Coordinates of C-alpha atoms in Angstrom, one line a residue:
M164 CA 69.2 67.4 -50.8
L165 CA 72.7 67.4 -52.3
T166 CA 73.2 70.8 -54.1
Q167 CA 76.6 71.0 -54.8
L168 CA 79.1 68.6 -55.1
S169 CA 83.0 69.3 -55.7
I170 CA 86.3 67.4 -56.6
R171 CA 89.5 68.0 -56.4
N172 CA 92.6 65.6 -57.9
V173 CA 90.3 62.3 -57.3
V174 CA 92.4 59.8 -60.0
L175 CA 91.2 61.3 -63.4
I176 CA 89.4 64.0 -62.0
E177 CA 91.4 67.4 -61.9
K178 CA 88.9 69.7 -61.2
L179 CA 85.0 69.6 -61.7
D180 CA 81.9 71.0 -60.1
L181 CA 78.6 69.3 -60.2
Y182 CA 75.4 71.7 -59.1
F183 CA 71.8 69.0 -58.8
D184 CA 68.8 69.9 -58.8
Q185 CA 65.7 67.9 -57.1
G186 CA 64.5 65.6 -58.6
L187 CA 66.1 62.6 -60.5
T188 CA 69.2 63.0 -62.0
V189 CA 71.1 60.7 -64.5
L190 CA 74.7 59.8 -64.8
T191 CA 75.4 58.1 -67.9
G192 CA 78.5 57.2 -70.3
E193 CA 80.5 54.5 -71.3
T194 CA 82.6 52.3 -69.4
G195 CA 85.7 52.9 -68.0
A196 CA 84.5 56.9 -68.2
G197 CA 84.6 57.2 -65.1
K198 CA 81.5 57.5 -63.2
S199 CA 82.6 55.3 -61.0
I200 CA 85.0 57.6 -59.8
L201 CA 81.9 60.2 -59.1
L202 CA 80.7 57.4 -56.7
D203 CA 84.1 56.7 -55.0
S204 CA 84.6 61.1 -54.3
L205 CA 81.0 60.8 -53.3
G206 CA 81.3 58.3 -50.9
L207 CA 84.5 59.8 -49.2
V208 CA 83.0 62.7 -48.8
L209 CA 80.2 60.8 -46.8
G210 CA 82.8 58.7 -45.2
D211 CA 84.9 55.5 -46.5
R212 CA 87.1 54.5 -45.9
A213 CA 89.9 56.9 -47.6
S214 CA 92.9 55.6 -49.5
T215 CA 96.1 57.7 -51.3
T216 CA 95.1 55.6 -54.5
L217 CA 92.4 57.8 -54.7
I218 CA 94.8 60.9 -55.1
R219 CA 95.4 62.4 -58.8
A220 CA 99.3 61.2 -59.7
G221 CA 101.8 64.2 -59.1
A222 CA 98.9 65.6 -56.4
N223 CA 99.8 66.4 -52.7
Q224 CA 95.8 65.8 -51.4
A225 CA 92.5 65.1 -52.9
S226 CA 89.1 67.3 -51.4
V227 CA 85.8 66.2 -52.4
T228 CA 83.2 69.3 -51.5
A229 CA 79.6 68.6 -50.7
C230 CA 77.1 70.9 -50.0
F231 CA 73.3 70.1 -48.5
E232 CA 70.3 71.8 -47.7
V233 CA 68.9 70.8 -44.8
I234 CA 65.5 71.5 -42.9
P235 CA 65.9 72.4 -39.7
T236 CA 64.2 69.9 -38.5
H237 CA 66.0 67.0 -40.0
P238 CA 67.1 64.7 -36.7
I239 CA 70.7 65.7 -37.8
F240 CA 70.7 68.5 -35.6
S241 CA 70.7 66.4 -32.8
Q242 CA 73.7 65.1 -33.4
F243 CA 75.5 68.1 -33.5
T244 CA 73.8 69.8 -30.6
E245 CA 75.4 66.3 -28.7
Q246 CA 79.0 66.4 -30.4
G247 CA 79.0 70.1 -29.0
L248 CA 78.8 71.7 -33.6
E249 CA 77.1 75.0 -33.8
I250 CA 74.8 75.0 -36.5
A251 CA 73.3 77.8 -37.9
E252 CA 69.6 77.2 -38.2
A253 CA 67.6 78.9 -41.3
A254 CA 64.6 78.3 -43.3
E255 CA 67.2 75.6 -45.2
S256 CA 70.3 75.0 -43.7
E257 CA 73.1 74.5 -45.5
L258 CA 75.5 71.9 -44.7
V259 CA 78.6 71.6 -46.2
I260 CA 80.9 68.8 -46.3
R261 CA 84.8 68.6 -47.0
R262 CA 86.6 65.8 -46.7
V263 CA 90.7 66.0 -47.8
I264 CA 93.2 63.1 -48.0
T265 CA 96.9 63.5 -48.8
V266 CA 99.9 61.5 -49.7
D267 CA 100.8 60.6 -46.3
G268 CA 98.1 58.6 -45.9
R269 CA 96.5 61.1 -43.2
S270 CA 92.9 61.9 -43.7
R271 CA 90.2 65.0 -42.4
A272 CA 87.0 66.4 -42.3
Y273 CA 85.3 68.9 -41.6
I274 CA 81.5 70.5 -41.5
N275 CA 80.7 73.8 -42.3
D276 CA 84.6 74.5 -41.6
Q277 CA 84.2 72.5 -38.0
P278 CA 86.6 69.5 -37.8
I279 CA 85.1 66.5 -37.0
G280 CA 86.0 63.0 -36.5
I281 CA 85.4 60.5 -39.3
S282 CA 83.7 57.7 -36.9
F283 CA 80.7 60.9 -36.5
L284 CA 80.8 62.1 -40.3
R285 CA 79.8 58.3 -40.9
E286 CA 76.5 58.5 -38.8
I287 CA 75.8 61.7 -39.7
A288 CA 76.1 60.3 -43.6
Q289 CA 73.9 57.9 -42.9
S290 CA 71.2 60.3 -41.7
L291 CA 72.1 62.5 -45.5
V292 CA 72.7 59.7 -48.2
E293 CA 71.7 56.4 -48.7
M294 CA 73.6 54.9 -51.7
Q295 CA 72.3 51.4 -52.9
G296 CA 74.7 49.4 -55.1
Q297 CA 74.6 45.6 -56.4
Y298 CA 77.3 44.3 -54.4
A299 CA 77.1 47.3 -51.5
Q300 CA 73.7 48.0 -50.4
V301 CA 73.6 49.7 -46.6
G302 CA 70.3 51.1 -45.2
L303 CA 67.8 48.1 -45.9
M304 CA 70.5 46.0 -46.5
D305 CA 70.7 46.4 -42.2
Q306 CA 67.6 44.0 -40.1
R307 CA 68.4 46.6 -37.5
T308 CA 66.9 49.7 -39.7
H309 CA 63.4 46.9 -41.0
L310 CA 61.6 47.6 -37.3
L311 CA 61.5 51.3 -37.7
I312 CA 61.0 51.3 -41.5
L313 CA 57.3 49.1 -40.5
D314 CA 56.7 51.5 -38.0
S315 CA 57.2 54.1 -39.7
F316 CA 55.1 52.8 -42.8
G317 CA 51.5 52.9 -40.9
V318 CA 51.5 51.4 -37.1
S319 CA 49.6 53.9 -34.9
S320 CA 51.9 56.1 -32.9
T321 CA 49.5 56.3 -29.9
L322 CA 50.6 52.2 -29.8
I323 CA 54.1 53.0 -30.3
E324 CA 53.8 56.3 -27.6
Q325 CA 52.2 54.0 -25.0
N326 CA 54.5 50.9 -25.3
Q327 CA 57.4 53.3 -25.4
N328 CA 56.0 54.7 -21.8
A329 CA 55.0 51.6 -20.6
Y330 CA 58.7 50.5 -20.6
K331 CA 59.6 53.6 -19.4
R332 CA 57.5 53.5 -15.9
W333 CA 58.8 49.6 -16.0
I334 CA 62.4 50.0 -16.5
E335 CA 62.4 53.0 -14.1
A336 CA 60.6 50.7 -11.1
T337 CA 63.2 48.4 -12.0
A338 CA 66.0 50.2 -11.2
Q339 CA 64.5 52.1 -8.9
L340 CA 63.9 48.4 -6.7
A341 CA 68.1 47.2 -7.6
A342 CA 68.9 50.5 -6.3
L343 CA 67.1 50.4 -2.7
K344 CA 67.3 46.3 -2.8
K345 CA 71.7 47.3 -2.7
T346 CA 71.1 49.6 -0.4
L347 CA 69.5 47.8 1.7
E348 CA 71.7 45.2 1.2
A349 CA 74.4 47.4 2.0
T350 CA 73.1 48.8 5.3
A351 CA 71.9 44.8 6.7
K352 CA 75.6 44.0 6.7
E353 CA 76.5 46.8 9.1
E354 CA 73.4 46.3 10.9
E355 CA 74.8 44.3 14.1
W356 CA 77.5 47.3 13.9
L357 CA 74.5 49.4 13.4
R358 CA 73.3 48.5 16.7
S359 CA 75.8 48.1 19.1
S360 CA 76.7 51.4 17.9
V361 CA 72.7 53.4 18.9
K362 CA 73.0 51.7 21.8
E363 CA 76.3 52.8 23.3
L364 CA 75.1 56.4 21.8
K365 CA 71.8 56.0 24.0
Q366 CA 73.2 55.1 27.0
L367 CA 76.2 58.1 26.3
S368 CA 72.8 60.2 25.2
P369 CA 75.0 63.3 24.1
Q370 CA 73.5 66.5 23.9
K371 CA 73.3 69.2 21.5
N372 CA 76.6 72.2 22.7
E373 CA 76.9 69.8 25.8
E374 CA 80.7 69.9 25.5
I375 CA 81.1 74.4 25.7
E376 CA 78.6 73.8 28.6
L377 CA 80.6 71.3 30.4
A378 CA 83.6 72.9 29.3
T379 CA 82.1 76.5 31.4
Q380 CA 81.1 74.5 34.1
R381 CA 84.3 72.1 34.4
K382 CA 86.7 75.3 34.1
N383 CA 83.7 77.4 37.1
L384 CA 84.7 74.4 39.5
Q385 CA 88.3 74.5 38.8
Y386 CA 88.2 78.0 39.6
N387 CA 86.2 77.7 42.6
E388 CA 88.7 75.1 44.1
R389 CA 91.7 77.8 43.3
K390 CA 90.0 80.7 44.4
L391 CA 88.9 78.8 48.1
E392 CA 92.4 77.7 48.1
A393 CA 93.6 80.8 47.9
L394 CA 91.1 82.9 50.6
S395 CA 91.3 79.9 53.1
S396 CA 95.8 80.3 52.5
A397 CA 95.1 84.5 53.1
L398 CA 92.5 83.9 56.6
N399 CA 94.8 81.0 57.8
L400 CA 98.1 84.1 57.7
I401 CA 96.0 86.7 59.2
A402 CA 93.5 84.7 62.0
P403 CA 95.5 81.4 62.4
Q404 CA 93.8 78.1 64.3
D405 CA 97.4 77.4 65.6
R406 CA 97.7 79.6 68.3
R407 CA 101.7 78.9 68.5
A408 CA 101.6 80.6 64.8
F409 CA 102.4 84.3 64.3
Q410 CA 99.2 85.6 65.4
P411 CA 98.9 89.7 63.0
A412 CA 95.9 90.5 65.6
Q413 CA 97.2 89.8 69.1
T414 CA 100.7 91.1 67.8
L415 CA 99.3 94.6 66.9
L416 CA 97.2 94.1 70.2
N417 CA 100.5 93.5 72.2
A418 CA 102.4 96.1 70.1
S419 CA 99.5 99.1 71.6
K420 CA 100.0 97.4 74.7
V421 CA 103.8 98.4 75.1
L422 CA 103.6 101.8 73.1
Q423 CA 100.6 102.9 76.2
R424 CA 103.0 102.9 78.8
L425 CA 104.6 105.3 77.0
L426 CA 101.6 108.1 77.9
P427 CA 101.6 110.0 80.9
S428 CA 99.4 108.1 83.7
V429 CA 98.2 109.0 86.9
S430 CA 100.5 107.4 88.6
N431 CA 103.0 109.2 86.3
P432 CA 101.9 112.5 85.0
E433 CA 105.2 113.8 83.8
G434 CA 106.2 110.7 82.3
S435 CA 107.1 111.8 79.1
S436 CA 107.6 114.9 76.7
Y437 CA 104.7 116.3 75.3
K438 CA 106.2 115.4 71.8
E439 CA 106.9 112.0 72.7
E440 CA 103.2 111.7 73.4
E441 CA 101.9 112.9 70.0
S442 CA 104.0 110.5 68.1
V443 CA 103.0 107.8 70.8
Q444 CA 99.6 108.9 70.2
E445 CA 100.0 109.0 66.5
I446 CA 101.2 105.0 66.2
L447 CA 98.4 103.6 68.5
E448 CA 96.1 105.3 65.9
A449 CA 97.4 103.4 63.2
L450 CA 98.0 100.8 65.2
T451 CA 94.4 100.5 65.8
R452 CA 93.3 101.5 62.5
A453 CA 95.5 98.1 61.5
E454 CA 93.6 95.9 64.0
E455 CA 90.3 97.3 62.8
S456 CA 91.5 97.2 58.9
L457 CA 93.1 93.3 60.2
G458 CA 89.5 92.3 61.5
E459 CA 87.2 93.8 58.3
A460 CA 89.6 91.4 56.3
E461 CA 89.0 88.6 58.3
T462 CA 85.4 89.3 58.0
I463 CA 85.3 89.6 54.4
L464 CA 87.3 86.0 54.1
N465 CA 85.2 84.4 56.0
R466 CA 82.2 85.8 54.2
L467 CA 83.6 84.8 50.9
I468 CA 85.1 81.3 51.7
N469 CA 81.2 81.1 52.7
T470 CA 79.8 82.1 48.7
I471 CA 82.4 80.0 47.1
E472 CA 81.0 76.5 45.9
I473 CA 83.2 73.3 45.8
N474 CA 81.8 70.2 45.0
P475 CA 84.5 67.7 43.8
Q476 CA 81.9 65.1 43.2
K477 CA 80.7 67.1 40.5
L478 CA 83.7 68.2 39.0
D479 CA 84.9 64.3 38.7
T480 CA 81.0 63.7 37.5
I481 CA 81.5 66.4 34.8
E482 CA 85.3 65.6 33.6
E483 CA 84.3 61.7 33.1
R484 CA 81.7 62.3 31.1
L485 CA 83.4 65.3 29.3
F486 CA 86.2 63.0 28.9
G487 CA 83.4 59.8 27.7
L488 CA 82.0 62.1 25.0
R489 CA 85.5 63.2 23.4
A490 CA 86.6 59.8 23.4
I491 CA 83.7 58.5 21.6
S492 CA 83.4 61.5 19.1
R493 CA 86.7 60.1 18.8
K494 CA 85.8 57.1 18.1
F495 CA 83.5 58.0 15.0
N496 CA 85.2 60.4 14.0
V497 CA 83.2 63.1 14.4
S498 CA 83.1 66.2 16.4
I499 CA 81.4 66.1 20.1
N500 CA 78.4 68.2 19.1
E501 CA 77.5 65.7 15.9
L502 CA 77.1 62.9 17.9
P503 CA 73.0 63.9 18.0
L504 CA 73.2 63.5 14.6
L505 CA 75.0 60.9 14.2
L506 CA 72.9 58.7 16.4
D507 CA 70.0 60.6 14.5
D508 CA 71.7 59.0 11.6
F509 CA 72.2 55.5 12.5
E510 CA 68.6 55.6 14.1
K511 CA 67.3 56.1 10.6
Q512 CA 69.3 53.9 9.2
L513 CA 68.0 50.9 11.0
L514 CA 64.1 52.5 10.9
N515 CA 65.2 52.1 6.7
L516 CA 66.4 48.8 6.9
D517 CA 63.1 47.9 8.6
L518 CA 61.3 50.1 6.3
G519 CA 62.5 49.5 3.0
N520 CA 62.3 45.1 4.0
H521 CA 58.3 46.5 3.3
E522 CA 59.2 49.1 1.0
V523 CA 60.8 45.9 -1.2
K524 CA 57.7 43.8 -1.6
T525 CA 55.7 47.0 -2.3
L526 CA 57.9 48.2 -5.0
E527 CA 58.4 44.4 -6.0
M528 CA 54.4 44.3 -6.5
E529 CA 54.7 47.8 -8.7
V530 CA 57.4 46.4 -11.3
H531 CA 55.1 43.1 -11.7
T532 CA 52.3 45.0 -11.9
L533 CA 54.1 47.7 -14.7
R534 CA 56.4 44.7 -16.1
R535 CA 52.3 43.2 -17.5
Q536 CA 51.7 46.6 -18.3
F537 CA 54.1 46.6 -20.5
E538 CA 53.9 43.0 -22.4
E539 CA 49.9 43.7 -22.8
T540 CA 51.0 47.1 -24.6
S541 CA 54.1 45.2 -26.5
E542 CA 51.3 42.3 -27.2
N543 CA 48.9 45.2 -29.2
L544 CA 52.0 46.9 -30.6
H545 CA 52.9 43.4 -31.8
K546 CA 49.4 43.1 -33.3
E547 CA 48.9 45.7 -34.8
R548 CA 52.5 45.5 -36.5
Q549 CA 51.2 42.0 -38.0
N550 CA 48.5 44.1 -39.8
V551 CA 50.7 46.9 -41.2
A552 CA 53.3 44.0 -42.4
L553 CA 50.6 42.2 -44.2
Q554 CA 49.9 45.9 -46.1
L555 CA 53.5 46.4 -46.4
Q556 CA 53.9 42.9 -48.2
T557 CA 51.5 43.5 -50.4
S558 CA 52.1 47.0 -51.5
V559 CA 56.5 45.8 -52.2
E560 CA 54.9 42.4 -53.9
K561 CA 52.9 44.9 -56.3
E562 CA 55.6 46.3 -57.2
L563 CA 57.2 43.9 -57.5
K564 CA 55.8 42.4 -60.8
P565 CA 56.8 45.2 -63.0
L566 CA 60.2 45.2 -62.4
K567 CA 60.6 41.3 -63.7
L568 CA 60.0 40.3 -60.0
E569 CA 57.0 38.5 -59.8
K570 CA 57.3 35.1 -58.9
A571 CA 59.3 36.4 -55.9
R572 CA 57.9 36.7 -51.9
F573 CA 58.5 39.7 -49.9
V574 CA 58.0 38.4 -45.4
V575 CA 58.4 40.7 -43.2
S576 CA 59.3 38.1 -40.7
F577 CA 58.7 38.5 -36.7
T578 CA 60.8 37.4 -34.1
S579 CA 60.2 37.7 -30.4
L580 CA 63.0 39.4 -28.3
P581 CA 64.1 37.6 -25.1
K582 CA 62.9 39.0 -22.2
E583 CA 67.2 40.5 -21.4
A584 CA 66.6 41.8 -24.9
W585 CA 63.5 44.2 -24.8
N586 CA 63.5 47.6 -25.4
Y587 CA 61.4 50.5 -25.8
T588 CA 60.5 49.5 -29.4
G589 CA 58.9 46.7 -27.5
K590 CA 59.3 42.8 -28.2
D591 CA 59.5 42.3 -31.5
Q592 CA 62.5 41.6 -33.7
V593 CA 61.4 42.6 -37.5
Q594 CA 63.6 41.2 -40.4
F595 CA 62.7 41.5 -44.4
L596 CA 63.3 38.1 -45.7
I597 CA 62.5 37.4 -50.1
A598 CA 62.3 34.3 -51.5
A599 CA 63.1 35.5 -55.6
N600 CA 61.8 31.5 -56.7
P601 CA 58.6 29.2 -55.9
G602 CA 59.2 26.6 -53.7
V603 CA 62.6 28.4 -52.5
P604 CA 61.8 29.6 -48.3
P605 CA 62.6 32.7 -47.5
A606 CA 65.9 34.6 -46.8
P607 CA 67.3 37.1 -45.8
L608 CA 68.0 39.7 -48.7
N609 CA 71.5 39.7 -49.3
K610 CA 71.0 35.9 -49.5
A611 CA 68.5 35.1 -51.1
A612 CA 68.9 37.2 -54.4
S613 CA 71.5 38.5 -57.3
G614 CA 72.8 41.6 -57.2
G615 CA 70.3 42.8 -59.4
E616 CA 67.3 41.2 -58.2
L617 CA 68.4 42.7 -54.9
S618 CA 68.6 46.3 -56.2
R619 CA 65.1 45.7 -57.6
L620 CA 63.8 44.6 -54.5
L621 CA 65.4 47.5 -52.9
L622 CA 64.1 49.8 -55.1
A623 CA 60.4 48.0 -54.4
L624 CA 61.1 49.2 -50.9
K625 CA 61.8 52.5 -51.6
V626 CA 59.1 53.2 -53.6
V627 CA 56.1 51.7 -50.8
I628 CA 58.6 53.7 -47.7
S629 CA 60.2 56.4 -49.7
R630 CA 57.5 59.1 -48.1
Q631 CA 58.5 58.1 -44.9
S632 CA 62.1 58.7 -45.7
T633 CA 64.3 61.7 -43.7
L634 CA 66.6 61.1 -46.2
S635 CA 68.3 63.8 -48.5
A636 CA 69.6 61.7 -51.3
L637 CA 69.4 58.1 -52.9
V638 CA 72.1 57.1 -54.8
F639 CA 71.4 53.6 -57.3
D640 CA 74.4 52.3 -58.7
E641 CA 73.5 50.8 -62.0
I642 CA 70.3 49.1 -60.7
D643 CA 69.3 48.2 -64.4
A644 CA 72.2 45.5 -64.6
G645 CA 70.7 42.4 -66.0
V646 CA 67.2 44.2 -67.8
G647 CA 66.1 45.7 -70.0
G648 CA 63.2 46.7 -72.3
A649 CA 59.9 46.9 -69.9
T650 CA 61.5 45.9 -66.5
A651 CA 63.7 48.9 -67.6
S652 CA 61.1 51.5 -68.4
A653 CA 59.5 50.4 -64.7
I654 CA 63.0 50.9 -63.3
G655 CA 62.5 54.5 -64.4
E656 CA 59.1 55.1 -63.7
R657 CA 59.4 53.9 -60.1
L658 CA 62.8 56.2 -59.8
H659 CA 61.2 59.1 -60.7
R660 CA 58.0 58.7 -58.5
I661 CA 60.8 58.4 -56.0
A662 CA 62.2 61.3 -57.2
K663 CA 58.9 63.2 -55.9
T664 CA 59.7 62.9 -52.4
V665 CA 63.3 62.6 -52.1
Q666 CA 66.4 63.5 -54.4
V667 CA 67.7 60.6 -56.8
F668 CA 71.1 59.5 -58.3
A669 CA 71.0 56.5 -60.7
V670 CA 74.2 55.6 -62.3
T671 CA 72.7 53.4 -65.4
H672 CA 73.3 52.2 -69.1
S673 CA 70.1 51.7 -69.8
P674 CA 68.2 54.8 -72.0
Q675 CA 64.6 54.2 -70.5
I676 CA 66.1 54.9 -67.4
A677 CA 67.9 57.7 -68.9
A678 CA 64.8 59.5 -70.4
S679 CA 63.1 59.2 -67.2
A680 CA 65.4 62.0 -65.0
D681 CA 64.7 65.1 -64.6
A682 CA 68.4 65.9 -65.4
Q683 CA 71.3 64.2 -67.1
F684 CA 74.9 64.4 -66.4
K685 CA 77.0 62.7 -68.9
I686 CA 80.8 61.1 -68.1
A687 CA 83.5 61.2 -70.3
K688 CA 87.2 61.5 -70.4
T689 CA 89.2 63.6 -72.3
I690 CA 93.3 63.1 -73.0
N691 CA 95.2 66.7 -73.0
E692 CA 99.4 66.6 -73.2
G693 CA 99.2 62.6 -72.6
M694 CA 97.1 62.5 -69.3
T695 CA 93.2 61.7 -69.1
F696 CA 90.9 63.8 -67.5
A697 CA 87.4 62.4 -67.1
Y698 CA 84.6 65.5 -66.8
A699 CA 81.0 65.5 -66.6
Q700 CA 79.0 67.7 -68.9
K701 CA 75.5 68.7 -67.6
L702 CA 73.1 67.8 -70.5
N703 CA 71.0 70.1 -72.8
R704 CA 67.5 68.5 -74.5
Q705 CA 69.4 68.3 -77.9
E706 CA 72.4 66.6 -76.2
R707 CA 70.4 64.7 -74.0
R708 CA 68.8 63.2 -77.1
E709 CA 72.1 62.4 -78.9
E710 CA 74.1 60.4 -75.4
I711 CA 69.7 58.4 -75.7
A712 CA 70.6 57.9 -79.1
R713 CA 74.1 56.5 -78.9
M714 CA 72.9 54.4 -75.5
L715 CA 70.5 52.7 -77.8
A716 CA 72.4 52.5 -80.8
G717 CA 75.7 51.8 -80.6
N718 CA 79.2 54.2 -81.1
Q719 CA 76.7 54.6 -84.7
I720 CA 74.1 57.0 -83.7
T721 CA 70.7 56.2 -86.1
D722 CA 68.0 58.8 -87.1
A723 CA 65.6 55.5 -85.7
A724 CA 67.9 56.0 -82.6
R725 CA 67.8 59.5 -82.0
A726 CA 63.8 59.3 -83.0
A727 CA 63.5 56.6 -80.4
A728 CA 65.2 58.5 -78.1
D729 CA 62.9 61.6 -78.7
S730 CA 59.9 58.6 -78.6
L731 CA 61.4 58.2 -74.6
L732 CA 61.9 61.5 -73.8
D733 CA 58.3 62.7 -75.3
H734 CA 57.2 59.8 -72.9
K735 CA 58.6 60.9 -70.1
K736 CA 57.4 64.4 -70.8
S737 CA 53.7 63.1 -71.4

């Protein structure tokens, strides 16, 4: 509920702090006293368009602050979460909304001292306060709310939930089908390229880690060729095949033969001295060792040459394979090691294309089935709504008679939505219609009744649906226009009835409505030092008596008017 309204520098109001309780609160006062300023101030803090004309003369800015007590389960808190606002929860959470406008035309809004946008302010205000006036009705005047109102009046929540679930399943399956078709369409456009790519990759048949293995084999074969070439060259130098070439072994043998002539022999026992013989012998032994080492080296070279594997054809095959893999990896812009995965992916895409066509048919059948289920639940919901609509019509028309609208007819009109407009609420479009006079076809609320008739019709609707409302407060502006006596009493009685579940404010000139209130504020003006000020005063029992007597008799209050006021107030107590 609205607990406090603080106004600063708005038109004729310099400073005003009003405190409210639950129930029906009326605002009374003479015409032009400033009641509209209070409504304008409330509208401003609820997101109405800001105008510098609202700023009191001589002030730099105007501000309005409204305090609400809202239960933590109120749907408004989900809106705060979506906006990233941190609102502390308690048994009764306090919301403080403040709106400021400055003389340069700028406007700012805050909720619990956190800045918010004006559009969001309007959004949350709709779930807090609804203002009903003769010419500016909202809420019930918005056709988009009519279906929700009808459902909340008595439509089975089980049917509503079944319909929502059926719609959700149908829409999800439809979206899945559309996504699959889109994927298949994209794959089908590349089918020829995919098949040629798969054929090319299969012909090459790349293996995992094949590049490393081929490169290693290629490196080993190339090394063996270089090794064989080096060993063969060394062997040819040691033991050349060409007899005309330098023969190291033969050279060593020839040197030994020459030196052996220097050694003593039987024919020449005294051919050399002992020392010379010893030197020659050492040389011969060295030559012998060299000859043996050379022979050993030749043997080793031959053995190594015979063990080396050389396969030019295999090397060519490996290089051709390696170059082919590298070429195709560049073509598909992947590494050689990723080629097997690429082939697997291409094959899966082709397989999915074949399977997808079958899956499309299966999904199409499922979508068709789910749509039929949604249509069935929507039809059941439609029938339930029609039954509840008759109850709502009867309940509203029952309230119209005491409000001097006994000849009016209230109609809940149903229209089937086109398929593309079906939604989680079903296939129904609901609109409240009114025929204010006999013989006149029902028409939309804002076109079929005068301002006073419309206000009373909306009051009747509010009486019927008030228990389902999540609003914190309802505001009625001069709902008594054009009526009096018994009709005004009936209006006051119904306002009081609504106020048992929703806090109600009413701006009224009717003493009957004023007497029905739980609290009454008198709005008046005063002049101080040439400046006009508007103020509000909460009235006690005696003050209410005088104010209601004034409303009955005018400026000349008589004892009869006071007695009538007492009668009205005493009737309210009973």
